Amino acid sequence: MGKSARRLAGTTQNLRKMAFNAGGGVINWFPGHMAAATRVIRERLKLADLVIEVRDARIPLSSANMDLQSSLSGKRRIIALNKKDLANSNIMHRWSRYFETSKQDTLAINACSRGSVKELLTLVELKLKEVISREPTLLVMVVGIPNVGKSALINSIHQIASSRFPVHDKMKRATVGPLPGVTQDIAGYKIANQPSIYVLDTPGVLVPSIADVETGLKLALTGAVKDSVVGEERLARYFLSVLNNRNTPLHWKNLDNERSGSLSEAITRNKKLFRASLGRTGKQLDHSDVWYIEDIVKDVQRTLHTTFVSFEGDLTGDDDDLECLIDEQLTALQETLKISTKSVEEARTMVSKKLITLFRTGKLGPFILDSVPEAPAHIS
């Protein structure tokens, strides 16, 4: 079988053996406030009538806090797979079937979409229907690891509740930030009267020790662990290994040179990236900003495609060859992204940061990093 045929047939590289994995060390991030918050969450879970466990749709299993699963097992629970707009919809339906077979109520959502959150609230009301008639006050807890969108969900729920219910109490907005661990205390928000329904937002908490290194890399790549804990280049190398392992660069063979759609469509496509990179400066966007991002994405995709198809090594079974390809891609991306610096290490870091941003904002396409288990494994 030739090199091209082997690539098209798919690689079976075991990422656990890669240098960024085995040589980088175990990934743990458990600040002091997480330990205290975990204790309080366990206590308050006993009072909750329903729990919304928010996970990242790109890592439906890796984003579960396994230390809390035993406490959640006896509760009414909805697993909300947030950031569905960043997840591969062709695979998401398989995850829905997996959770359904596992007897878990699950809904893929976008916490920033009013319609999506309304659908979640409808499911919440359905799950609470049997207790509404006999309880004057109901408590819904929102739990999850850092940066999966819990606070964004709380804010969306408030916006909907303020127009739907005659809520007399002043409702505060939950703090939302781009970094994991922004919400560091537990706050209650009243969303309805008759019966009174309160939603508790909680800090994002991880397990004290992440035993599986690749799970830690997935958590860090999606933003649940601070980049500085892992290192940007290590994350970029892991992401590139996933792309190459899945033959993703082959999908970027035919990229037209013409800009697609109107300016407004381009702004919509790049909204997340604008918010992340330009929003804090207060700079007004113009045509050059919009098309600059459009062009950069295509240039990055072309570079990854070119380096992938021209690589002479064997990607089907040699760890060292895949490492060599990743080195070539990082070097090529430095030129593509026009990064000029005297320090190789600094250049690699800058390339890595830009590549990670493109992944997190969905510019390189939707991904689900976890693999659907062959048979349902009860995680509660």
CSV table of C-alpha atoms in Angstrom, one decimal:
chain,number,residue,atom,x,y,z
A,1,MET,CA,0.0,0.0,0.0
A,2,GLY,CA,1.4,3.4,-1.0
A,3,LYS,CA,1.8,6.4,1.3
A,4,SER,CA,-1.3,8.2,-0.1
A,5,ALA,CA,-3.4,5.1,0.2
A,6,ARG,CA,-2.3,4.6,3.8
A,7,ARG,CA,-3.2,8.2,4.7
A,8,LEU,CA,-6.6,7.8,3.0
A,9,ALA,CA,-7.2,4.6,4.8
A,10,GLY,CA,-6.6,6.3,8.1
A,11,THR,CA,-3.8,6.1,10.7
A,12,THR,CA,-3.9,4.1,13.9
A,13,GLN,CA,-1.3,6.1,15.7
A,14,ASN,CA,-1.4,5.7,19.5
A,15,LEU,CA,-1.2,9.2,20.8
A,16,ARG,CA,-0.3,8.0,24.3
A,17,LYS,CA,3.2,7.2,23.1
A,18,MET,CA,3.9,10.7,21.7
A,19,ALA,CA,6.6,12.9,23.2
A,20,PHE,CA,4.2,15.7,24.1
A,21,ASN,CA,2.2,13.1,26.1
A,22,ALA,CA,4.7,10.8,27.8
A,23,GLY,CA,7.4,13.4,28.3
A,24,GLY,CA,5.3,16.3,29.3
A,25,GLY,CA,4.2,15.0,32.7
A,26,VAL,CA,0.8,14.6,34.3
A,27,ILE,CA,-1.6,17.6,33.9
A,28,ASN,CA,-3.2,18.8,37.2
A,29,TRP,CA,-4.7,22.1,38.1
A,30,PHE,CA,-6.5,22.3,41.4
A,31,PRO,CA,-6.3,25.7,43.1
A,32,GLY,CA,-7.3,26.0,46.7
A,33,HIS,CA,-10.7,27.5,46.0
A,34,MET,CA,-11.6,24.3,44.0
A,35,ALA,CA,-11.1,22.1,47.1
A,36,ALA,CA,-13.4,24.3,49.2
A,37,ALA,CA,-15.9,24.7,46.4
A,38,THR,CA,-16.1,20.9,45.9
A,39,ARG,CA,-16.9,20.4,49.6
A,40,VAL,CA,-19.7,23.0,49.4
A,41,ILE,CA,-21.1,21.6,46.1
A,42,ARG,CA,-21.3,18.1,47.7
A,43,GLU,CA,-23.3,19.5,50.6
A,44,ARG,CA,-25.7,21.6,48.5
A,45,LEU,CA,-26.3,18.7,46.0
A,46,LYS,CA,-28.2,17.0,48.8
A,47,LEU,CA,-30.8,19.9,48.7
A,48,ALA,CA,-31.0,20.1,44.9
A,49,ASP,CA,-34.2,18.9,43.2
A,50,LEU,CA,-32.5,18.8,39.8
A,51,VAL,CA,-28.9,19.2,38.6
A,52,ILE,CA,-27.8,20.6,35.2
A,53,GLU,CA,-24.4,19.1,34.6
A,54,VAL,CA,-22.7,21.2,31.9
A,55,ARG,CA,-20.1,19.6,29.8
A,56,ASP,CA,-18.1,20.6,26.7
A,57,ALA,CA,-19.7,19.0,23.6
A,58,ARG,CA,-16.2,18.6,22.1
A,59,ILE,CA,-15.2,16.3,25.0
A,60,PRO,CA,-18.5,14.7,26.3
A,61,LEU,CA,-16.7,12.3,28.6
A,62,SER,CA,-13.4,14.0,29.4
A,63,SER,CA,-15.3,17.1,30.7
A,64,ALA,CA,-17.2,15.1,33.3
A,65,ASN,CA,-15.9,15.7,36.9
A,66,MET,CA,-15.6,12.0,37.9
A,67,ASP,CA,-15.3,12.8,41.6
A,68,LEU,CA,-18.9,14.2,41.6
A,69,GLN,CA,-20.5,11.4,39.6
A,70,SER,CA,-21.3,9.3,42.7
A,71,SER,CA,-23.1,12.4,44.2
A,72,LEU,CA,-25.0,13.0,41.0
A,73,SER,CA,-26.1,9.4,40.5
A,74,GLY,CA,-29.1,9.6,42.7
A,75,LYS,CA,-30.3,13.1,41.5
A,76,ARG,CA,-32.6,14.1,38.7
A,77,ARG,CA,-30.0,15.2,36.2
A,78,ILE,CA,-29.7,16.7,32.7
A,79,ILE,CA,-26.3,16.6,31.0
A,80,ALA,CA,-26.1,19.7,28.9
A,81,LEU,CA,-23.4,19.4,26.2
A,82,ASN,CA,-22.6,23.0,25.6
A,83,LYS,CA,-20.7,24.6,22.7
A,84,LYS,CA,-22.5,22.4,20.2
A,85,ASP,CA,-21.7,24.9,17.6
A,86,LEU,CA,-18.0,24.0,18.0
A,87,ALA,CA,-18.7,20.2,17.9
A,88,ASN,CA,-19.0,18.0,14.8
A,89,SER,CA,-22.7,17.5,14.3
A,90,ASN,CA,-22.1,14.4,12.2
A,91,ILE,CA,-20.7,12.7,15.4
A,92,MET,CA,-22.9,14.4,18.0
A,93,HIS,CA,-25.9,12.3,17.1
A,94,ARG,CA,-23.9,9.2,18.0
A,95,TRP,CA,-23.1,10.7,21.4
A,96,SER,CA,-26.8,11.4,21.9
A,97,ARG,CA,-27.6,7.7,21.2
A,98,TYR,CA,-24.8,6.7,23.6
A,99,PHE,CA,-26.2,8.8,26.5
A,100,GLU,CA,-29.7,7.6,25.7
A,101,THR,CA,-28.6,4.0,25.9
A,102,SER,CA,-26.8,4.9,29.1
A,103,LYS,CA,-30.2,6.1,30.6
A,104,GLN,CA,-28.9,9.7,30.8
A,105,ASP,CA,-31.0,12.7,29.9
A,106,THR,CA,-28.8,14.7,27.6
A,107,LEU,CA,-29.2,17.7,25.4
A,108,ALA,CA,-26.7,19.4,23.1
A,109,ILE,CA,-27.0,23.2,23.6
A,110,ASN,CA,-25.4,26.6,22.8
A,111,ALA,CA,-25.6,28.6,26.0
A,112,CYS,CA,-25.6,31.8,24.1
A,113,SER,CA,-28.6,30.8,22.0
A,114,ARG,CA,-32.0,31.8,23.4
A,115,GLY,CA,-33.8,29.0,21.5
A,116,SER,CA,-31.3,26.4,22.6
A,117,VAL,CA,-31.6,27.4,26.3
A,118,LYS,CA,-35.4,27.5,26.0
A,119,GLU,CA,-35.3,23.9,24.9
A,120,LEU,CA,-33.2,23.1,28.0
A,121,LEU,CA,-35.7,24.9,30.3
A,122,THR,CA,-38.5,22.9,28.8
A,123,LEU,CA,-36.7,19.7,29.7
A,124,VAL,CA,-36.0,21.1,33.2
A,125,GLU,CA,-39.7,21.8,33.7
A,126,LEU,CA,-40.6,18.3,32.5
A,127,LYS,CA,-38.2,16.7,34.9
A,128,LEU,CA,-39.5,18.8,37.8
A,129,LYS,CA,-43.2,18.3,37.0
A,130,GLU,CA,-43.6,15.5,39.4
A,131,VAL,CA,-42.4,17.6,42.4
A,132,ILE,CA,-43.7,21.0,41.5
A,133,SER,CA,-47.2,20.1,42.8
A,134,ARG,CA,-45.9,19.3,46.3
A,135,GLU,CA,-42.9,21.6,46.8
A,136,PRO,CA,-43.3,25.4,47.2
A,137,THR,CA,-39.6,26.0,46.6
A,138,LEU,CA,-37.4,24.1,44.1
A,139,LEU,CA,-33.6,24.2,43.7
A,140,VAL,CA,-31.7,23.6,40.4
A,141,MET,CA,-28.0,23.4,40.6
A,142,VAL,CA,-25.6,24.0,37.7
A,143,VAL,CA,-22.3,22.2,38.0
A,144,GLY,CA,-19.4,21.5,35.8
A,145,ILE,CA,-15.7,21.9,35.2
A,146,PRO,CA,-14.1,25.3,34.5
A,147,ASN,CA,-14.9,27.1,31.2
A,148,VAL,CA,-17.7,24.9,29.9
A,149,GLY,CA,-20.1,27.8,29.8
A,150,LYS,CA,-22.0,27.5,33.1
A,151,SER,CA,-22.1,31.2,33.8
A,152,ALA,CA,-23.1,32.0,30.2
A,153,LEU,CA,-26.0,29.5,30.6
A,154,ILE,CA,-27.1,31.1,33.9
A,155,ASN,CA,-27.1,34.5,32.2
A,156,SER,CA,-29.3,33.2,29.3
A,157,ILE,CA,-31.7,31.6,31.8
A,158,HIS,CA,-32.0,34.9,33.6
A,159,GLN,CA,-32.8,36.7,30.3
A,160,ILE,CA,-35.5,34.2,29.5
A,161,ALA,CA,-36.9,34.1,33.0
A,162,SER,CA,-37.1,37.8,33.4
A,163,SER,CA,-39.5,38.0,30.5
A,164,ARG,CA,-41.4,34.8,31.3
A,165,PHE,CA,-42.0,35.0,35.0
A,166,PRO,CA,-43.0,37.8,37.4
A,167,VAL,CA,-39.8,37.7,39.3
A,168,HIS,CA,-39.8,40.4,42.0
A,169,ASP,CA,-36.3,39.8,43.3
A,170,LYS,CA,-33.5,41.7,41.6
A,171,MET,CA,-31.5,39.2,39.6
A,172,LYS,CA,-27.7,39.5,39.4
A,173,ARG,CA,-25.8,38.4,36.3
A,174,ALA,CA,-23.3,35.6,36.7
A,175,THR,CA,-19.7,36.6,36.1
A,176,VAL,CA,-18.4,35.4,32.7
A,177,GLY,CA,-14.8,35.4,31.7
A,178,PRO,CA,-12.4,33.9,29.1
A,179,LEU,CA,-10.3,32.1,31.7
A,180,PRO,CA,-11.2,29.0,33.6
A,181,GLY,CA,-12.0,29.5,37.3
A,182,VAL,CA,-13.7,32.9,37.0
A,183,THR,CA,-16.7,32.0,39.2
A,184,GLN,CA,-15.1,31.3,42.6
A,185,ASP,CA,-18.1,31.3,44.9
A,186,ILE,CA,-21.6,29.8,44.9
A,187,ALA,CA,-24.5,32.3,44.2
A,188,GLY,CA,-28.2,31.7,44.1
A,189,TYR,CA,-30.5,33.3,41.5
A,190,LYS,CA,-34.3,33.3,41.7
A,191,ILE,CA,-35.8,32.7,38.3
A,192,ALA,CA,-39.5,32.1,39.0
A,193,ASN,CA,-42.4,32.4,41.5
A,194,GLN,CA,-45.3,30.0,42.2
A,195,PRO,CA,-43.4,27.8,42.7
A,196,SER,CA,-40.2,29.6,43.6
A,197,ILE,CA,-37.4,28.2,41.5
A,198,TYR,CA,-33.8,29.0,42.3
A,199,VAL,CA,-30.8,28.3,40.2
A,200,LEU,CA,-27.4,28.0,41.9
A,201,ASP,CA,-24.4,28.7,39.8
A,202,THR,CA,-21.2,27.0,41.1
A,203,PRO,CA,-17.5,27.4,40.5
A,204,GLY,CA,-15.9,25.2,37.9
A,205,VAL,CA,-14.1,22.4,39.7
A,206,LEU,CA,-11.7,19.7,38.4
A,207,VAL,CA,-10.6,16.5,40.1
A,208,PRO,CA,-7.5,16.9,42.3
A,209,SER,CA,-5.6,14.6,40.1
A,210,ILE,CA,-6.1,13.9,36.3
A,211,ALA,CA,-4.8,10.3,36.0
A,212,ASP,CA,-5.0,10.1,32.2
A,213,VAL,CA,-2.5,12.4,30.5
A,214,GLU,CA,-4.5,12.6,27.2
A,215,THR,CA,-7.6,13.5,29.1
A,216,GLY,CA,-5.6,16.4,30.7
A,217,LEU,CA,-4.5,17.5,27.2
A,218,LYS,CA,-8.1,17.5,26.0
A,219,LEU,CA,-9.2,19.6,29.0
A,220,ALA,CA,-6.4,22.0,28.5
A,221,LEU,CA,-6.9,22.3,24.7
A,222,THR,CA,-10.6,23.2,25.2
A,223,GLY,CA,-9.8,25.7,27.9
A,224,ALA,CA,-10.7,24.0,31.1
A,225,VAL,CA,-7.1,24.1,32.4
A,226,LYS,CA,-5.0,27.3,32.1
A,227,ASP,CA,-2.6,27.2,29.1
A,228,SER,CA,0.3,28.1,31.4
A,229,VAL,CA,-0.1,24.9,33.3
A,230,VAL,CA,0.5,22.8,30.2
A,231,GLY,CA,2.4,25.0,27.9
A,232,GLU,CA,1.1,26.3,24.6
A,233,GLU,CA,3.5,24.4,22.3
A,234,ARG,CA,2.6,21.1,24.0
A,235,LEU,CA,-1.1,21.8,23.4
A,236,ALA,CA,-0.4,22.8,19.7
A,237,ARG,CA,1.6,19.6,19.2
A,238,TYR,CA,-1.2,17.6,20.6
A,239,PHE,CA,-3.8,19.3,18.4
A,240,LEU,CA,-1.7,18.8,15.3
A,241,SER,CA,-1.3,15.1,16.2
A,242,VAL,CA,-5.0,14.8,16.3
A,243,LEU,CA,-5.4,16.5,12.9
A,244,ASN,CA,-2.8,14.4,11.3
A,245,ASN,CA,-4.0,11.2,12.9
A,246,ARG,CA,-7.5,11.8,11.5
A,247,ASN,CA,-6.2,12.9,8.0
A,248,THR,CA,-8.0,16.2,8.5
A,249,PRO,CA,-5.6,18.2,6.3
A,250,LEU,CA,-6.7,16.1,3.3
A,251,HIS,CA,-10.1,17.9,3.6
A,252,TRP,CA,-8.4,21.2,2.9
A,253,LYS,CA,-7.2,20.2,-0.5
A,254,ASN,CA,-9.5,22.4,-2.5
A,255,LEU,CA,-9.6,25.9,-1.0
A,256,ASP,CA,-10.8,28.5,-3.4
A,257,ASN,CA,-8.9,31.7,-3.6
A,258,GLU,CA,-12.0,33.9,-3.7
A,259,ARG,CA,-13.5,35.2,-0.5
A,260,SER,CA,-16.9,33.5,0.1
A,261,GLY,CA,-20.0,35.4,1.0
A,262,SER,CA,-20.6,39.0,2.0
A,263,LEU,CA,-18.9,41.1,4.6
A,264,SER,CA,-21.7,40.6,7.1
A,265,GLU,CA,-21.5,36.8,6.6
A,266,ALA,CA,-17.8,36.9,7.2
A,267,ILE,CA,-18.3,38.9,10.4
A,268,THR,CA,-20.8,36.3,11.6
A,269,ARG,CA,-18.4,33.5,10.8
A,270,ASN,CA,-15.6,35.3,12.7
A,271,LYS,CA,-17.7,36.7,15.6
A,272,LYS,CA,-16.1,34.5,18.3
A,273,LEU,CA,-12.6,35.3,17.1
A,274,PHE,CA,-13.3,39.0,17.0
A,275,ARG,CA,-14.7,38.9,20.5
A,276,ALA,CA,-11.6,37.1,21.8
A,277,SER,CA,-8.9,39.1,20.0
A,278,LEU,CA,-10.3,42.5,19.2
A,279,GLY,CA,-13.1,43.0,21.7
A,280,ARG,CA,-11.0,44.2,24.6
A,281,THR,CA,-9.2,46.9,22.6
A,282,GLY,CA,-12.4,48.7,21.7
A,283,LYS,CA,-11.2,48.8,18.0
A,284,GLN,CA,-13.9,49.2,15.4
A,285,LEU,CA,-13.9,46.4,12.8
A,286,ASP,CA,-13.4,47.3,9.1
A,287,HIS,CA,-13.2,45.3,5.9
A,288,SER,CA,-9.5,44.6,6.3
A,289,ASP,CA,-10.0,43.1,9.8
A,290,VAL,CA,-12.7,40.7,8.6
A,291,TRP,CA,-10.9,39.5,5.5
A,292,TYR,CA,-7.6,39.3,7.3
A,293,ILE,CA,-9.0,36.6,9.5
A,294,GLU,CA,-10.7,34.8,6.6
A,295,ASP,CA,-7.4,34.8,4.7
A,296,ILE,CA,-5.3,33.7,7.7
A,297,VAL,CA,-7.6,30.6,8.2
A,298,LYS,CA,-7.2,29.5,4.6
A,299,ASP,CA,-3.5,30.1,4.7
A,300,VAL,CA,-3.1,28.0,7.8
A,301,GLN,CA,-5.3,25.2,6.3
A,302,ARG,CA,-3.2,25.3,3.0
A,303,THR,CA,0.0,25.1,5.0
A,304,LEU,CA,-1.2,22.1,7.0
A,305,HIS,CA,-2.4,20.4,3.8
A,306,THR,CA,0.8,21.0,1.9
A,307,THR,CA,3.1,19.7,4.7
A,308,PHE,CA,0.8,16.7,5.2
A,309,VAL,CA,0.7,15.4,1.6
A,310,SER,CA,4.4,16.2,0.9
A,311,PHE,CA,5.7,14.4,4.0
A,312,GLU,CA,7.8,11.4,3.1
A,313,GLY,CA,7.6,9.6,6.4
A,314,ASP,CA,5.4,6.7,7.5
A,315,LEU,CA,2.5,8.1,9.6
A,316,THR,CA,0.8,4.7,10.0
A,317,GLY,CA,3.0,3.3,12.7
A,318,ASP,CA,6.1,5.4,13.5
A,319,ASP,CA,5.9,7.9,16.4
A,320,ASP,CA,9.1,9.6,15.4
A,321,ASP,CA,7.8,10.3,11.9
A,322,LEU,CA,4.7,12.0,13.2
A,323,GLU,CA,6.8,14.1,15.5
A,324,CYS,CA,8.9,15.1,12.5
A,325,LEU,CA,5.8,16.1,10.6
A,326,ILE,CA,4.6,18.2,13.5
A,327,ASP,CA,8.0,20.0,13.6
A,328,GLU,CA,7.7,20.8,9.9
A,329,GLN,CA,4.2,22.1,10.3
A,330,LEU,CA,5.1,24.4,13.2
A,331,THR,CA,8.1,25.7,11.2
A,332,ALA,CA,6.0,26.3,8.1
A,333,LEU,CA,3.2,28.0,10.1
A,334,GLN,CA,5.7,30.5,11.5
A,335,GLU,CA,6.3,31.7,7.9
A,336,THR,CA,2.5,31.5,7.1
A,337,LEU,CA,1.6,33.6,10.1
A,338,LYS,CA,4.5,36.0,9.4
A,339,ILE,CA,6.1,35.6,12.8
A,340,SER,CA,9.5,37.1,12.9
A,341,THR,CA,11.6,36.7,16.1
A,342,LYS,CA,15.1,35.8,17.0
A,343,SER,CA,14.1,33.2,19.5
A,344,VAL,CA,12.9,29.8,18.1
A,345,GLU,CA,11.1,29.1,21.4
A,346,GLU,CA,9.3,32.4,21.3
A,347,ALA,CA,8.3,31.9,17.7
A,348,ARG,CA,6.9,28.4,18.5
A,349,THR,CA,4.9,29.8,21.4
A,350,MET,CA,3.4,32.5,19.2
A,351,VAL,CA,2.5,30.0,16.5
A,352,SER,CA,1.0,27.7,19.1
A,353,LYS,CA,-1.1,30.4,20.6
A,354,LYS,CA,-2.6,31.4,17.3
A,355,LEU,CA,-3.3,27.8,16.3
A,356,ILE,CA,-5.0,27.1,19.7
A,357,THR,CA,-7.1,30.2,19.2
A,358,LEU,CA,-8.2,29.1,15.7
A,359,PHE,CA,-9.3,25.7,17.2
A,360,ARG,CA,-11.1,27.1,20.2
A,361,THR,CA,-13.1,29.6,18.1
A,362,GLY,CA,-14.0,26.9,15.6
A,363,LYS,CA,-12.2,28.5,12.6
A,364,LEU,CA,-10.6,25.2,11.6
A,365,GLY,CA,-13.8,23.4,11.8
A,366,PRO,CA,-16.0,21.5,14.3
A,367,PHE,CA,-14.3,18.8,16.4
A,368,ILE,CA,-15.2,16.2,19.0
A,369,LEU,CA,-12.0,14.9,20.6
A,370,ASP,CA,-13.5,12.1,22.6
A,371,SER,CA,-14.3,8.8,20.9
A,372,VAL,CA,-17.7,7.3,21.3
A,373,PRO,CA,-17.4,4.2,23.5
A,374,GLU,CA,-18.2,0.9,21.8
A,375,ALA,CA,-20.6,0.0,24.5
A,376,PRO,CA,-22.4,2.2,27.0
A,377,ALA,CA,-20.4,2.5,30.2
A,378,HIS,CA,-22.5,3.8,33.1
A,379,ILE,CA,-20.6,6.9,34.4
A,380,SER,CA,-23.0,7.7,37.2
